[in-house]
CSV table of C-alpha atoms in Angstrom, one decimal:
chain,number,residue,atom,x,y,z
M,1,MET,CA,-9.5,24.9,25.0
M,2,ALA,CA,-9.0,22.2,27.5
M,3,SER,CA,-6.2,22.0,29.9
M,4,PHE,CA,-4.1,19.1,28.1
M,5,GLY,CA,-1.2,20.0,25.8
M,6,LYS,CA,0.7,22.2,28.1
M,7,GLY,CA,3.9,23.2,26.6
M,8,PHE,CA,2.8,22.5,23.1
M,9,GLU,CA,0.2,25.4,22.7
M,10,ASN,CA,1.8,26.8,19.6
M,11,GLN,CA,1.8,23.5,17.8
M,12,PHE,CA,-2.0,23.0,17.5
M,13,LYS,CA,-5.1,25.4,17.3
M,14,HIS,CA,-8.0,23.9,19.4
M,15,HIS,CA,-8.6,21.2,21.6
M,16,LEU,CA,-12.2,20.4,21.4
M,17,VAL,CA,-14.0,18.2,23.8
M,18,LYS,CA,-17.2,16.6,22.8
M,19,ASN,CA,-17.5,13.9,25.3
M,20,THR,CA,-15.8,13.6,28.8
M,21,LYS,CA,-14.9,10.1,29.8
M,22,PRO,CA,-12.8,9.8,32.9
M,23,GLY,CA,-11.1,6.6,34.0
M,24,VAL,CA,-10.8,4.9,30.6
M,25,PRO,CA,-7.8,4.6,28.2
M,26,ARG,CA,-7.1,7.5,26.1
M,27,ILE,CA,-6.6,6.7,22.5
M,28,TRP,CA,-5.0,8.8,19.8
M,29,VAL,CA,-5.7,8.8,16.1
M,30,ASP,CA,-4.2,11.2,13.7
M,31,GLY,CA,-4.2,12.1,10.1
M,32,CYS,CA,-5.2,14.7,7.3
M,33,PHE,CA,-8.8,13.2,7.1
M,34,ASP,CA,-9.4,15.1,3.8
M,35,MET,CA,-12.6,14.6,2.2
M,36,PHE,CA,-13.8,12.4,5.2
M,37,HIS,CA,-15.2,9.1,4.1
M,38,TRP,CA,-16.3,5.9,5.7
M,39,GLY,CA,-12.7,4.5,5.3
M,40,HIS,CA,-11.4,7.2,7.6
M,41,ALA,CA,-14.4,6.6,9.9
M,42,ASN,CA,-13.6,2.9,10.0
M,43,VAL,CA,-10.0,3.3,11.1
M,44,ILE,CA,-11.4,5.5,14.1
M,45,ARG,CA,-14.2,2.9,14.6
M,46,GLN,CA,-11.5,0.0,14.9
M,47,ALA,CA,-9.5,2.0,17.3
M,48,ALA,CA,-12.4,2.3,19.6
M,49,ALA,CA,-13.4,-1.3,19.0
M,50,ALA,CA,-10.1,-2.4,20.0
M,51,PHE,CA,-10.8,-1.3,23.6
M,52,ASN,CA,-14.4,-2.5,23.3
M,53,TYR,CA,-15.6,1.2,22.9
M,54,LYS,CA,-14.7,1.8,26.4
M,55,CYS,CA,-12.2,4.5,25.8
M,56,CYS,CA,-11.9,8.2,25.3
M,57,LEU,CA,-10.9,8.5,21.5
M,58,CYS,CA,-9.0,11.8,20.5
M,59,VAL,CA,-8.2,12.6,16.8
M,60,GLY,CA,-5.4,14.9,15.9
M,61,LEU,CA,-5.8,16.8,12.5
M,62,HIS,CA,-2.9,18.1,10.5
M,63,SER,CA,-3.0,21.7,9.6
M,64,ASP,CA,-3.4,22.7,6.1
M,65,LYS,CA,0.1,24.1,5.8
M,66,THR,CA,1.7,20.8,7.0
M,67,ILE,CA,-0.6,18.8,4.6
M,68,THR,CA,0.4,21.0,1.8
M,69,THR,CA,4.3,20.7,2.6
M,70,GLN,CA,4.1,17.0,2.8
M,71,LYS,CA,1.7,16.2,0.1
M,72,ALA,CA,-0.6,18.7,-1.8
M,73,LYS,CA,-3.2,21.4,-0.9
M,74,PRO,CA,-6.1,19.5,1.0
M,75,VAL,CA,-9.3,19.6,-0.8
M,76,MET,CA,-11.0,20.4,2.6
M,77,ASN,CA,-9.8,23.4,4.8
M,78,GLU,CA,-9.2,22.9,8.5
M,79,GLU,CA,-12.6,24.1,9.6
M,80,GLU,CA,-14.3,21.6,7.2
M,81,ARG,CA,-12.2,18.8,8.2
M,82,THR,CA,-12.7,19.5,11.7
M,83,ALA,CA,-16.6,19.6,11.5
M,84,ALA,CA,-16.4,16.1,9.6
M,85,VAL,CA,-14.3,14.4,12.3
M,86,LEU,CA,-16.3,16.0,15.2
M,87,ALA,CA,-19.3,14.6,13.7
M,88,CYS,CA,-17.9,11.1,13.6
M,89,GLU,CA,-19.8,8.6,15.9
M,90,TRP,CA,-16.8,7.3,17.7
M,91,VAL,CA,-14.8,10.6,18.4
M,92,ASP,CA,-14.8,12.2,21.8
M,93,GLU,CA,-12.0,15.0,21.4
M,94,VAL,CA,-10.3,16.7,18.3
M,95,VAL,CA,-7.0,18.4,18.3
M,96,ASP,CA,-7.0,20.5,15.2
M,97,GLY,CA,-4.3,22.5,13.4
M,98,ILE,CA,-1.5,20.2,14.2
M,99,VAL,CA,2.0,21.3,12.8
M,100,TRP,CA,3.7,17.8,13.3
M,101,TRP,CA,3.7,15.4,10.3
M,102,CYS,CA,5.6,12.7,12.4
M,103,THR,CA,3.8,12.2,15.7
M,104,PRO,CA,5.9,13.1,18.5
M,105,TYR,CA,5.9,11.0,22.0
M,106,ASP,CA,6.0,14.1,24.2
M,107,PHE,CA,3.2,15.8,22.2
M,108,VAL,CA,0.8,12.8,22.7
M,109,LYS,CA,1.7,12.4,26.1
M,110,SER,CA,0.7,16.0,26.8
M,111,PHE,CA,-2.7,15.0,26.2
M,112,ASN,CA,-2.5,12.0,28.6
M,113,ILE,CA,-2.6,9.3,25.6
M,114,ASP,CA,-2.1,5.8,26.4
M,115,TYR,CA,-2.1,4.4,22.7
M,116,VAL,CA,-1.7,5.6,19.3
M,117,VAL,CA,-3.7,3.7,16.6
M,118,HIS,CA,-3.2,3.8,12.8
M,119,GLY,CA,-4.1,1.8,9.9
M,120,ASP,CA,-1.3,-0.5,8.6
M,121,ASP,CA,-0.4,1.9,5.9
M,122,ILE,CA,1.9,4.1,7.6
M,123,VAL,CA,3.5,6.8,5.6
M,124,CYS,CA,7.0,8.4,5.9
M,125,ASP,CA,8.0,11.8,6.3
M,126,ALA,CA,8.5,13.5,2.8
M,127,VAL,CA,11.6,15.3,3.9
M,128,THR,CA,13.4,13.1,6.3
M,129,GLY,CA,12.1,9.5,5.0
M,130,LYS,CA,11.6,8.5,8.5
M,131,ASN,CA,8.5,6.5,9.6
M,132,CYS,CA,5.9,9.0,11.0
M,133,TYR,CA,5.4,6.8,14.0
M,134,TRP,CA,9.0,5.8,15.1
M,135,GLU,CA,8.8,7.4,18.5
M,136,ILE,CA,5.6,6.1,19.4
M,137,GLN,CA,6.8,2.6,18.3
M,138,GLU,CA,9.9,2.9,20.5
M,139,HIS,CA,7.6,3.5,23.6
M,140,GLY,CA,5.4,0.5,22.7
M,141,MET,CA,2.2,2.6,22.2
M,142,LEU,CA,1.5,2.0,18.7
M,143,LYS,CA,-1.5,-0.4,17.6
M,144,LEU,CA,-2.1,-1.1,14.0
M,145,VAL,CA,-5.6,-1.9,12.6
M,146,PRO,CA,-6.2,-2.9,9.1
M,147,ARG,CA,-6.7,-0.5,6.2
M,148,THR,CA,-10.2,-0.3,4.8
M,149,GLU,CA,-10.1,-1.8,1.3
M,150,GLY,CA,-12.1,-0.2,-1.8
M,151,VAL,CA,-12.1,3.6,-0.6
M,152,SER,CA,-9.7,6.2,-0.5
M,153,THR,CA,-9.4,9.9,-0.9
M,154,THR,CA,-7.1,9.3,-3.8
M,155,ASP,CA,-9.8,7.1,-5.7
M,156,LEU,CA,-12.6,9.7,-4.9
M,157,ILE,CA,-10.5,12.3,-6.6
M,158,TYR,CA,-9.8,10.1,-9.7
M,159,ARG,CA,-13.7,9.7,-10.1
M,160,MET,CA,-14.1,13.6,-10.1
M,161,LEU,CA,-11.2,13.9,-12.6
M,162,ASN,CA,-12.4,11.2,-14.8
M,163,PRO,CA,-16.2,12.1,-15.6
M,164,THR,CA,-16.7,9.0,-17.9
M,165,SER,CA,-15.7,6.8,-15.0
M,166,GLN,CA,-18.4,4.4,-13.7
M,167,ASP,CA,-16.3,1.6,-11.9
M,168,HIS,CA,-17.6,2.6,-8.6
M,169,TRP,CA,-21.1,1.7,-9.8
M,170,THR,CA,-20.0,-1.9,-10.7
M,171,GLY,CA,-17.9,-4.5,-9.4
M,172,TYR,CA,-16.0,-4.6,-6.0
M,173,ARG,CA,-16.5,-0.8,-5.1
M,174,HIS,CA,-20.3,-1.4,-5.6
M,175,SER,CA,-20.4,-4.5,-3.3
M,176,ILE,CA,-19.3,-2.2,-0.3
M,177,LEU,CA,-22.6,-2.3,1.2
M,178,SER,CA,-23.2,-5.6,3.2
M,179,ILE,CA,-24.8,-6.7,6.2
M,180,ASP,CA,-21.6,-7.3,8.3
M,181,LYS,CA,-20.3,-3.8,7.5
M,182,ILE,CA,-23.7,-2.3,8.3
M,183,ARG,CA,-23.6,-4.1,11.6
M,184,LEU,CA,-20.3,-2.9,12.5
M,185,PHE,CA,-21.0,0.6,11.9
M,186,SER,CA,-24.5,0.2,13.9
M,187,GLU,CA,-23.3,-1.5,16.9
M,188,GLN,CA,-23.6,1.8,18.9
M,189,LYS,CA,-26.9,2.9,17.3
M,190,ARG,CA,-30.3,2.4,19.2
M,191,SER,CA,-33.9,2.0,18.3
M,192,PRO,CA,-36.3,4.7,18.8
M,193,LYS,CA,-38.4,5.0,22.0
M,194,LYS,CA,-41.9,6.0,22.4
M,195,ASP,CA,-41.0,9.4,23.7
M,196,ASP,CA,-38.4,10.4,21.0
M,197,THR,CA,-39.1,13.1,18.8
M,198,ILE,CA,-38.3,11.6,15.3
M,199,VAL,CA,-36.8,13.8,12.6
M,200,TYR,CA,-36.6,12.6,9.1
M,201,LEU,CA,-34.5,14.2,6.2
M,202,ASP,CA,-33.9,12.8,2.7
M,203,GLY,CA,-31.4,13.5,0.0
M,204,VAL,CA,-28.3,12.2,-2.2
M,205,PHE,CA,-25.8,13.0,0.5
M,206,ASP,CA,-22.8,12.7,-1.9
M,207,LEU,CA,-19.3,13.6,-0.6
M,208,LEU,CA,-20.4,14.6,2.9
M,209,HIS,CA,-19.4,18.0,3.5
M,210,ILE,CA,-19.7,20.8,6.2
M,211,GLY,CA,-23.1,21.9,4.9
M,212,HIS,CA,-24.4,18.3,5.3
M,213,TYR,CA,-22.9,18.1,8.7
M,214,LYS,CA,-24.4,21.4,9.9
M,215,LEU,CA,-27.8,20.0,8.7
M,216,LEU,CA,-27.7,16.8,10.5
M,217,LYS,CA,-26.5,18.3,13.6
M,218,HIS,CA,-29.6,20.7,13.4
M,219,ALA,CA,-31.7,17.6,13.0
M,220,LYS,CA,-30.6,16.2,16.1
M,221,GLU,CA,-31.0,19.5,18.0
M,222,ILE,CA,-34.5,19.8,17.0
M,223,GLY,CA,-35.2,16.1,17.7
M,224,SER,CA,-33.8,13.3,19.6
M,225,TYR,CA,-34.0,10.4,16.8
M,226,VAL,CA,-32.8,11.1,13.4
M,227,ILE,CA,-33.6,9.1,10.3
M,228,VAL,CA,-31.9,9.9,7.0
M,229,GLY,CA,-33.3,8.7,3.8
M,230,VAL,CA,-30.6,8.1,1.2
M,231,TYR,CA,-31.5,7.9,-2.7
M,232,ASP,CA,-30.1,5.2,-4.7
M,233,ASP,CA,-27.6,5.7,-7.5
M,234,VAL,CA,-30.3,5.7,-10.2
M,235,ILE,CA,-32.4,8.5,-8.7
M,236,ALA,CA,-29.1,10.5,-7.6
M,237,ASN,CA,-27.8,10.2,-11.4
M,238,LYS,CA,-31.0,11.4,-12.7
M,239,LYS,CA,-30.7,14.5,-10.5
M,240,LEU,CA,-27.1,15.2,-10.9
M,241,GLY,CA,-26.0,13.7,-14.1
M,242,ILE,CA,-22.6,12.5,-15.6
M,243,ASN,CA,-21.1,9.8,-13.5
M,244,TYR,CA,-22.6,11.3,-10.2
M,245,PRO,CA,-22.9,10.4,-7.6
M,246,ILE,CA,-19.3,10.3,-6.9
M,247,CYS,CA,-19.9,8.1,-3.9
M,248,ASN,CA,-22.3,5.0,-4.6
M,249,ILE,CA,-25.2,4.1,-2.5
M,250,GLY,CA,-22.9,1.9,-0.2
M,251,GLU,CA,-20.4,4.3,0.3
M,252,ARG,CA,-22.9,7.1,1.2
M,253,VAL,CA,-25.0,4.8,3.6
M,254,MET,CA,-21.7,3.8,5.4
M,255,SER,CA,-20.7,7.5,5.7
M,256,LEU,CA,-23.9,8.5,7.2
M,257,LEU,CA,-24.0,5.5,9.7
M,258,ALA,CA,-20.5,6.7,10.9
M,259,CYS,CA,-22.1,10.2,11.7
M,260,GLY,CA,-23.0,10.4,15.3
M,261,TYR,CA,-26.1,12.8,14.5
M,262,VAL,CA,-27.5,9.9,12.6
M,263,ASP,CA,-29.6,7.1,14.2
M,264,ASN,CA,-31.1,5.2,11.3
M,265,VAL,CA,-30.8,5.2,7.5
M,266,VAL,CA,-33.4,4.3,4.9
M,267,ILE,CA,-31.5,2.7,1.9
M,268,GLY,CA,-32.9,3.7,-1.4
M,269,ALA,CA,-35.6,6.1,0.0
M,270,PRO,CA,-37.8,7.9,-2.5
M,271,GLU,CA,-37.8,11.5,-3.0
M,272,GLY,CA,-39.9,13.4,-0.6
M,273,ILE,CA,-42.2,12.0,2.0
M,274,THR,CA,-45.9,10.9,2.0
M,275,LYS,CA,-48.5,11.0,4.7
M,276,GLU,CA,-48.2,7.0,4.9
M,277,MET,CA,-44.4,7.3,5.4
M,278,ILE,CA,-44.8,9.9,8.2
M,279,GLU,CA,-47.6,7.9,10.1
M,280,LYS,CA,-45.8,4.5,9.7
M,281,MET,CA,-42.6,5.8,10.6
M,282,HIS,CA,-43.9,7.8,13.6
M,283,ILE,CA,-42.1,10.9,12.1
M,284,ASN,CA,-42.6,14.1,14.2
M,285,LYS,CA,-40.7,16.4,12.0
M,286,VAL,CA,-39.5,16.5,8.5
M,287,LEU,CA,-36.3,18.5,7.7
M,288,HIS,CA,-34.8,19.7,4.4
M,289,GLY,CA,-32.0,22.2,3.5
M,290,LYS,CA,-32.7,25.3,1.9
M,291,HIS,CA,-30.7,24.3,-1.3
M,292,GLU,CA,-32.9,22.9,-4.0
M,293,TYR,CA,-35.9,22.7,-2.1
M,294,ASN,CA,-39.1,21.3,-3.9
M,295,GLU,CA,-42.2,22.0,-1.9
M,296,LEU,CA,-44.3,19.6,-4.1
M,297,LEU,CA,-42.4,16.4,-2.7
M,298,TYR,CA,-43.2,17.5,0.8
M,299,LYS,CA,-46.7,18.5,0.4
M,300,ASP,CA,-48.1,16.2,3.0
M,301,ALA,CA,-45.4,17.2,5.7
M,302,ILE,CA,-46.3,20.9,5.0
M,303,GLU,CA,-49.9,20.4,5.2
M,304,MET,CA,-49.4,18.4,8.5
M,305,ASN,CA,-47.4,21.5,9.8
M,306,ILE,CA,-44.2,19.3,10.5
M,307,MET,CA,-41.9,20.7,7.8
M,308,ASP,CA,-38.7,22.6,8.7
M,309,VAL,CA,-36.5,24.1,6.1
M,310,TYR,CA,-33.2,24.9,7.6
M,311,ASP,CA,-30.4,27.3,6.3
M,312,SER,CA,-27.0,26.1,7.6
M,313,GLY,CA,-25.3,29.1,6.1
M,314,SER,CA,-23.0,27.0,4.4
M,315,THR,CA,-22.6,27.5,0.5
M,316,VAL,CA,-20.6,24.3,0.0
M,317,THR,CA,-22.0,21.6,-2.3
M,318,ALA,CA,-20.6,18.5,-3.8
M,319,LEU,CA,-20.2,20.4,-7.0
M,320,ASP,CA,-18.1,23.0,-5.3
M,321,ILE,CA,-15.8,20.2,-4.1
M,322,ILE,CA,-15.4,18.8,-7.6
M,323,ASN,CA,-14.7,22.3,-9.0
M,324,ARG,CA,-11.9,22.6,-6.2
M,325,ILE,CA,-10.5,19.3,-7.5
M,326,LYS,CA,-10.8,20.4,-11.1
M,327,ALA,CA,-9.0,23.8,-10.3
M,328,MET,CA,-5.9,21.9,-9.3
M,329,HIS,CA,-6.4,19.3,-11.6
M,330,ASP,CA,-2.6,18.9,-12.6
M,331,THR,CA,-1.6,18.9,-8.9
M,332,TYR,CA,-3.9,16.0,-7.9
M,333,GLU,CA,-3.2,14.0,-11.2
M,334,GLU,CA,0.6,14.2,-10.3
M,335,ARG,CA,0.1,13.2,-6.8
M,336,ASN,CA,-2.4,10.5,-7.8
M,337,SER,CA,-0.3,9.0,-10.4
M,338,LYS,CA,2.2,8.2,-7.7
M,339,LYS,CA,-0.4,6.1,-5.8
M,340,GLN,CA,-1.8,2.8,-6.7
M,341,ARG,CA,-5.6,3.1,-6.9
């Protein structure tokens, strides 16, 4: 635990420092970040962009107990939510297990915070009815950024609870993937260098979870440049069925671009990899998770002795997340009915 937060040690669990950036503004963004998606990441990105990315961005995560009291039991537990936020491209520090719902001025100042950033959809305390950032506003520290339209945890839950829903494959939600959005999420990415060890891995990457993040982190540990091949919705649906994938190709690409372990994304990649792909993309290592690994699709990589199968130790899958939602069907239906999709 870092030295910040003195006097508030019982109000959070850990202070995790990923990057040290002295001499720049310290920015705070807090929330539940449940089922972390590209809309969450975009709030964090906008917070960093407001300072031309020359800042130290600290994310505060509410505890499971606090979220349950204010809303409903989170789909992802604290460990899973922390792993997702730590993986985010623009995050430097994470303070998890926070017991506050309304953000106290003294608490954020104990971390030497200069400004607090939030989306323009500020919520109120379910018990007191107060604006959750009233103290921050009184001290002139609050900056608002636009909410990202077309994606929300509420909407993802709706898709899972309604297996015949296919609106995420058509219309506005399917138009998420655009050059301007890709450019915004790729500003901090770099091109590969001649001396890079390039690692390639492919998959659906639906509902990014702790298992995915562990796999992607391992990719970065065994290489210096990570390329992720993402299957299109047709291939993903053939593999998974019903109305899967829950997140369409645009949403899955954006979520991967928001991950700091990922350097580049191949949109609509084929299953597996060929010798031609390996040679033309200058790939040094091919990685796959132990789950559902089909050796035939990676025959060339195996023969070239560059195949690595990694067991993250995580048993979480996208289906597990869907089953969590279904197990609390009534609770989430009631919660979601109170919100406008």
